[in-house]
Short mmCIF file of C-alpha atoms in Angstrom, two decimals:
data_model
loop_
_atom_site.label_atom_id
_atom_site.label_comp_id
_atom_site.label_asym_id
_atom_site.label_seq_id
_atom_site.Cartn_x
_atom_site.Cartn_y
_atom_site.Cartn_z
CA UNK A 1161 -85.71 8.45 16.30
CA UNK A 1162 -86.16 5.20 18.24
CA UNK A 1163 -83.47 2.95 18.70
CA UNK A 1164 -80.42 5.59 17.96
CA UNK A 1165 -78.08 6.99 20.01
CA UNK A 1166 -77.10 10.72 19.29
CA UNK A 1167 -73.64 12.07 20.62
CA UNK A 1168 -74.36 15.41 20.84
CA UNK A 1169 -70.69 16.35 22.82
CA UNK A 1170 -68.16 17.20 21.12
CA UNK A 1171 -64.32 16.79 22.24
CA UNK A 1172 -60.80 16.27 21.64
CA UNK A 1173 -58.14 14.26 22.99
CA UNK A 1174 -56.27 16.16 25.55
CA UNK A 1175 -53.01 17.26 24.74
CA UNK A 1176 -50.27 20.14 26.10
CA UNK A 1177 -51.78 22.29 23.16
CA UNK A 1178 -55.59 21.74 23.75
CA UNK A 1179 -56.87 19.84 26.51
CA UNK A 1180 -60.14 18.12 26.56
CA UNK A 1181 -62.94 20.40 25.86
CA UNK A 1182 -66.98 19.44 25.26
CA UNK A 1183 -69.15 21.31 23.79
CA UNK A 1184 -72.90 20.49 24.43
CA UNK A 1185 -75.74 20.42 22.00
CA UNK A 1186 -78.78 18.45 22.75
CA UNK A 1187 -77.11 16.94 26.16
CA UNK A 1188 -80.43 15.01 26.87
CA UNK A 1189 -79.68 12.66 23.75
CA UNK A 1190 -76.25 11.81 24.62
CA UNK A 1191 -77.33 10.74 28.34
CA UNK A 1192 -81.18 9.83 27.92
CA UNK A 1193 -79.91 6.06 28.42
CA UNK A 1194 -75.86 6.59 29.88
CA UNK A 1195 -77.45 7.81 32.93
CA UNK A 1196 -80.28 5.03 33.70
CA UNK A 1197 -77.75 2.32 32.83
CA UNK A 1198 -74.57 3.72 34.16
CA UNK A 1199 -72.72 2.97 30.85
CA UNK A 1200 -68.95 3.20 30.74
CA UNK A 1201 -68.89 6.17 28.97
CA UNK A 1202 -69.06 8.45 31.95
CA UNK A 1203 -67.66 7.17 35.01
CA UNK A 1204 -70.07 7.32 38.29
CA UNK A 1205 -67.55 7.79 41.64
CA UNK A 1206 -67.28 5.61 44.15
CA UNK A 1207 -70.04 6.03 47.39
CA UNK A 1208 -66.56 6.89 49.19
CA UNK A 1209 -65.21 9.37 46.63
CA UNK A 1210 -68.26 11.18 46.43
CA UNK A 1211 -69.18 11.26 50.23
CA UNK A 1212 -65.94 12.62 50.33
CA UNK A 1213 -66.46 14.82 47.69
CA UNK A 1214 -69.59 15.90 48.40
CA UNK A 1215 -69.62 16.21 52.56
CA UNK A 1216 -68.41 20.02 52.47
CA UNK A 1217 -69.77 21.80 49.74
CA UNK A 1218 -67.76 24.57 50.72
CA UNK A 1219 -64.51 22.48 49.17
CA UNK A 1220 -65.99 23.16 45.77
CA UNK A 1221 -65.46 27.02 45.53
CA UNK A 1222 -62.84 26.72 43.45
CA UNK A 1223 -62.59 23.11 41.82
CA UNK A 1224 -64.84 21.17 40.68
CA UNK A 1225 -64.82 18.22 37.99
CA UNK A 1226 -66.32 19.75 35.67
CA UNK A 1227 -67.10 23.73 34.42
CA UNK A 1228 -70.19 24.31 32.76
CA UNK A 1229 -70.61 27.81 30.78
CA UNK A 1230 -74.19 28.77 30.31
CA UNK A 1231 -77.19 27.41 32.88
CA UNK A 1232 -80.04 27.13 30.44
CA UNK A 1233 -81.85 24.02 29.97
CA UNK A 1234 -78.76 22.33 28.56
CA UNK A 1235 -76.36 23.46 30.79
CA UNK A 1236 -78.57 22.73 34.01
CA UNK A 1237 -79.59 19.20 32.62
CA UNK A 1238 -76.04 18.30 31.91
CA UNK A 1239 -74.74 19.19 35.68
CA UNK A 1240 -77.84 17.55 37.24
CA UNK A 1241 -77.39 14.06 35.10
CA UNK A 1242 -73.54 14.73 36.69
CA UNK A 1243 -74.41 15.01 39.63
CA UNK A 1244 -76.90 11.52 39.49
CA UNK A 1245 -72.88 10.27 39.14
CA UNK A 1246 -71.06 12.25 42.06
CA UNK A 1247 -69.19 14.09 39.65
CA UNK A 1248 -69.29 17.97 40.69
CA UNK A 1249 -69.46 20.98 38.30
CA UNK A 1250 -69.23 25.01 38.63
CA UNK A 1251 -71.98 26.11 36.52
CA UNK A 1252 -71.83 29.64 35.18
CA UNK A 1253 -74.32 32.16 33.30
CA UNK A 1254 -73.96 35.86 33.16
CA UNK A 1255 -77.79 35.61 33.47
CA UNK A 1256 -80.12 36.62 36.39
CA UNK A 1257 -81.81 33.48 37.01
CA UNK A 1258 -84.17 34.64 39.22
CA UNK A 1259 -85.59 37.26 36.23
CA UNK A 1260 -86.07 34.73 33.99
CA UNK A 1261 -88.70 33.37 35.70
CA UNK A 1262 -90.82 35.52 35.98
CA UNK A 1263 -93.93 35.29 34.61
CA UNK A 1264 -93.45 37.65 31.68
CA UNK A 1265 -90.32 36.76 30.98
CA UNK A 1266 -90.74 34.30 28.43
CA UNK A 1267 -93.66 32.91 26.73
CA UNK A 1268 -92.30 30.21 24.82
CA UNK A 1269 -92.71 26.57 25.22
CA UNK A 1270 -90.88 23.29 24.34
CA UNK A 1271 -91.86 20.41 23.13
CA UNK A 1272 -89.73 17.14 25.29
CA UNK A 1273 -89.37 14.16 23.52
CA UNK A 1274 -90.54 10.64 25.20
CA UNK A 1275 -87.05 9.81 25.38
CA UNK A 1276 -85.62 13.16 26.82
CA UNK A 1277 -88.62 12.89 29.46
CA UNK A 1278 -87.26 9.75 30.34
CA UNK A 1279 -83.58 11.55 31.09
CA UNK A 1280 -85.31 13.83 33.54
CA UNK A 1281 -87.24 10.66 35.21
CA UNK A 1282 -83.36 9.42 35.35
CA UNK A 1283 -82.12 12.51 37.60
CA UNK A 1284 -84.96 12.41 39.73
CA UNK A 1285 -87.19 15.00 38.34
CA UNK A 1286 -90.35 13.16 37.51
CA UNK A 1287 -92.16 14.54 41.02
CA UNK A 1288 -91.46 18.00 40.23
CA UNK A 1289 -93.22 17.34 36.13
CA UNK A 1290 -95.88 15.11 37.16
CA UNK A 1291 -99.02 16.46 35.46
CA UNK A 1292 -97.58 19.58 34.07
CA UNK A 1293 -97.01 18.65 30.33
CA UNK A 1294 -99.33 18.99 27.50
CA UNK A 1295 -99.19 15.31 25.90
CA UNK A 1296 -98.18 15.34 21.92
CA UNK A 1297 -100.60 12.84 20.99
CA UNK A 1298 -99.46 13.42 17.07
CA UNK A 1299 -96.89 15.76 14.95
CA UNK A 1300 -97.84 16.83 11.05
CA UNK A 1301 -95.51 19.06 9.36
CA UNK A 1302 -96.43 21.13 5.90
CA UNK A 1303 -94.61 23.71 4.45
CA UNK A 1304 -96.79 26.94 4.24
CA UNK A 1305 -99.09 26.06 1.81
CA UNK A 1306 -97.50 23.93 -0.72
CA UNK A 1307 -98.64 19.94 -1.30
CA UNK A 1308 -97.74 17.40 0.82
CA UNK A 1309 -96.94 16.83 4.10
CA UNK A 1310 -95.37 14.70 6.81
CA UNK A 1311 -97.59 12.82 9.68
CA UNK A 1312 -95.97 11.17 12.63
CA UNK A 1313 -98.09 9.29 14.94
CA UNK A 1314 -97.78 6.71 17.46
CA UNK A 1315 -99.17 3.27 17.44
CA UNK A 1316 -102.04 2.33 20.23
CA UNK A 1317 -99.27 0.73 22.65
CA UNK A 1318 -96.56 3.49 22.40
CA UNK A 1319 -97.87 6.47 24.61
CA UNK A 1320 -97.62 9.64 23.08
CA UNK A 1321 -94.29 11.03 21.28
CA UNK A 1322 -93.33 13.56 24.08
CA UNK A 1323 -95.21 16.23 26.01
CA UNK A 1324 -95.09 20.44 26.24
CA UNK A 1325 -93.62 22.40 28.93
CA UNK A 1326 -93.94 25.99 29.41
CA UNK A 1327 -89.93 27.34 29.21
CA UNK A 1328 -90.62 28.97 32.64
CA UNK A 1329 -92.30 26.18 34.52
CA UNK A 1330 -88.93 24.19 33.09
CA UNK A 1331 -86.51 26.60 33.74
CA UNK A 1332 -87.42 26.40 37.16
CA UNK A 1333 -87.89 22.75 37.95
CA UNK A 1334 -83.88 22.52 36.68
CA UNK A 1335 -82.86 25.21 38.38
CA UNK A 1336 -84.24 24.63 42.11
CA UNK A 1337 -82.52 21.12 41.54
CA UNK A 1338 -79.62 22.63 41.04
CA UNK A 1339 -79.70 25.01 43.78
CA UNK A 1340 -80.42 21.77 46.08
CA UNK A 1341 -77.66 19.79 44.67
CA UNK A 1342 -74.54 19.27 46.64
CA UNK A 1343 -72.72 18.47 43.56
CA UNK A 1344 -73.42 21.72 42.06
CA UNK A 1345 -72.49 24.78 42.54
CA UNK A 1346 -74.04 28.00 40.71
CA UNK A 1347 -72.65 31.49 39.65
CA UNK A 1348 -75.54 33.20 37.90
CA UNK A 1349 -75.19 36.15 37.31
CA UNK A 1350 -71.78 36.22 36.63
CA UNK A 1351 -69.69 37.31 33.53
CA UNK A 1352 -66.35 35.54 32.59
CA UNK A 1353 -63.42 37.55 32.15
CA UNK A 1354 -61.00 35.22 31.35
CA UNK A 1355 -60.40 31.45 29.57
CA UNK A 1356 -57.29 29.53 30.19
CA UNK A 1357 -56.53 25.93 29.81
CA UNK A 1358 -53.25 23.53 29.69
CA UNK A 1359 -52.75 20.09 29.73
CA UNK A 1360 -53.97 19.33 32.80
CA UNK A 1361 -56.60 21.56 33.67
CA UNK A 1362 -58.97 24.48 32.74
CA UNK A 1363 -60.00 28.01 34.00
CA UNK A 1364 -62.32 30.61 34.32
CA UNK A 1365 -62.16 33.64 35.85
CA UNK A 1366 -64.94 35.51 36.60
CA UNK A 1367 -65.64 39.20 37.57
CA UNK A 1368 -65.62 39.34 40.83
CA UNK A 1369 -62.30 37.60 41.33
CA UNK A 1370 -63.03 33.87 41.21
CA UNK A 1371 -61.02 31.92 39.57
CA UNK A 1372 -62.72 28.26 39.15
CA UNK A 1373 -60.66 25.32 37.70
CA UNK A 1374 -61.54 22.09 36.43
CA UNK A 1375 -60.18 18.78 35.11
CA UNK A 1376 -63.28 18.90 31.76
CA UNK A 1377 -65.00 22.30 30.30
CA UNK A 1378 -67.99 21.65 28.44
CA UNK A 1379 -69.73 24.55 26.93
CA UNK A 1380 -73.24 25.27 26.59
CA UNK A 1381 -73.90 28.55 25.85
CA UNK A 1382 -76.75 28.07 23.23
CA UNK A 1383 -76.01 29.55 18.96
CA UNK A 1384 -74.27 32.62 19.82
CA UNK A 1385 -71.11 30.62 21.44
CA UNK A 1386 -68.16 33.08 21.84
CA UNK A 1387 -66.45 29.68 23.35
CA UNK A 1388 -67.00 28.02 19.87
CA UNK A 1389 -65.83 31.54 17.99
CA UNK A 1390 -62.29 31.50 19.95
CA UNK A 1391 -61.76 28.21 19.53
CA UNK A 1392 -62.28 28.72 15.44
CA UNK A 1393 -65.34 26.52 15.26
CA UNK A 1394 -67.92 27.21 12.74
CA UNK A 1395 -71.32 26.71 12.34
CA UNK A 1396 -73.90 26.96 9.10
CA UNK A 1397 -76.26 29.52 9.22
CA UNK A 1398 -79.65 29.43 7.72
CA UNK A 1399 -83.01 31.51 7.81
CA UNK A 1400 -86.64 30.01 8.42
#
């Protein structure tokens, strides 16, 4: 909706017992305007902190600011609009990322709102989706077959409500920013074998020895969170 702000991250304050964790729902809510108008919320680094930062990417393969579990289009959004601040993440996915996009792979689509779209123009991925979305000129929602029905539809002046990607075509545009990112740095596939986190810090170790530590985990691994299960969260459940 127009004119609201949706926090879709979830934390708590850091303490010896549990230190500052984030989980990450709709990520492209909570920084569709943080990112174009550097708000306070999410400190950008200096130029000479993240020059610094940022000059030997090879620093990064162990700490980074931030860990990221799960690279889908929530977890590679968040770590791009990151990055637009100098702030460097470890993103991980026990996913082959280069099988997902193949063609056959998935058929799906998504629908991005106007103000999501707007994110990605943010990070600097409006070349890359110039001309590749379906425009969503109008939305009307019925259920099945019964009466009534719900019609959204712009007015003359406001441009259409969002546009359609294909989930490939997406997928890819995120993820070959990523890989080009200096601020980023991708384990996919890789499976985590390990959790660990005190006051100051958390980890992650993975299966092929790595252990990656950061001062902020935020987790994005999409409705079937084991994350969210250890950490005793739960969730309604309901069927379509």
């Amino acid at each position: 909706a127009r004119g609201h702000e949706y926090n879709a991250i979830y934390g708590w304050p850091r303490t010896a017992e549990r230190p500052l964790f984030a989980f990450a729902g709709l990520a492209v809510k909570y920084y569709r305007l943080k990112i174009a108008a550097n708000a306070d919320g999410l400190r950008s680094k200096s130029s000479f902190e993240s020059a610094h930062l940022l000059r030997h990417r090879g620093n990064m393969n162990h700490k980074a600011d931030v860990i990221i579990i799960g690279g889908g289009l929530i977890g590679l959004t968040q770590a791009l609009a990151l990055a637009a601040h100098g702030i460097t993440s470890h993103v991980i996915d026990r996913a082959d990322q280069a099988s997902m996009l193949q063609a056959g792979f998935d058929g799906r689509t998504f629908a991005i709102s106007s103000s999501s779209y707007k994110l990605f123009e943010a990070i600097g991925l409006s070349e890359a989706l110039a001309g590749r979305g379906c425009p969503i000129e109008k939305i009307w929602v019925s259920d099945s077959l019964k009466p009534g029905s719900l019609d959204f539809a712009p007015a003359e002046d406001d441009g259409f409500l969002g546009q359609m990607f294909e989930s490939r075509f997406l997928r890819g545009v995120l993820y070959n920013a990523a890989l080009e990112s200096d601020a980023i740095q991708l384990h996919m596939p890789a499976n985590i074998t390990h959790k660990s986190q005190d006051s100051g810090r958390a980890s992650v170790h993975l299966d092929d020895g790595k252990v990656l530590t950061a001062d902020l985990m935020i987790v994005a691994e999409g409705r079937q969170s084991q994350t969210r299960e250890e950490m005793g969260i739960n969730i309604a459940h309901w069927q379509y």
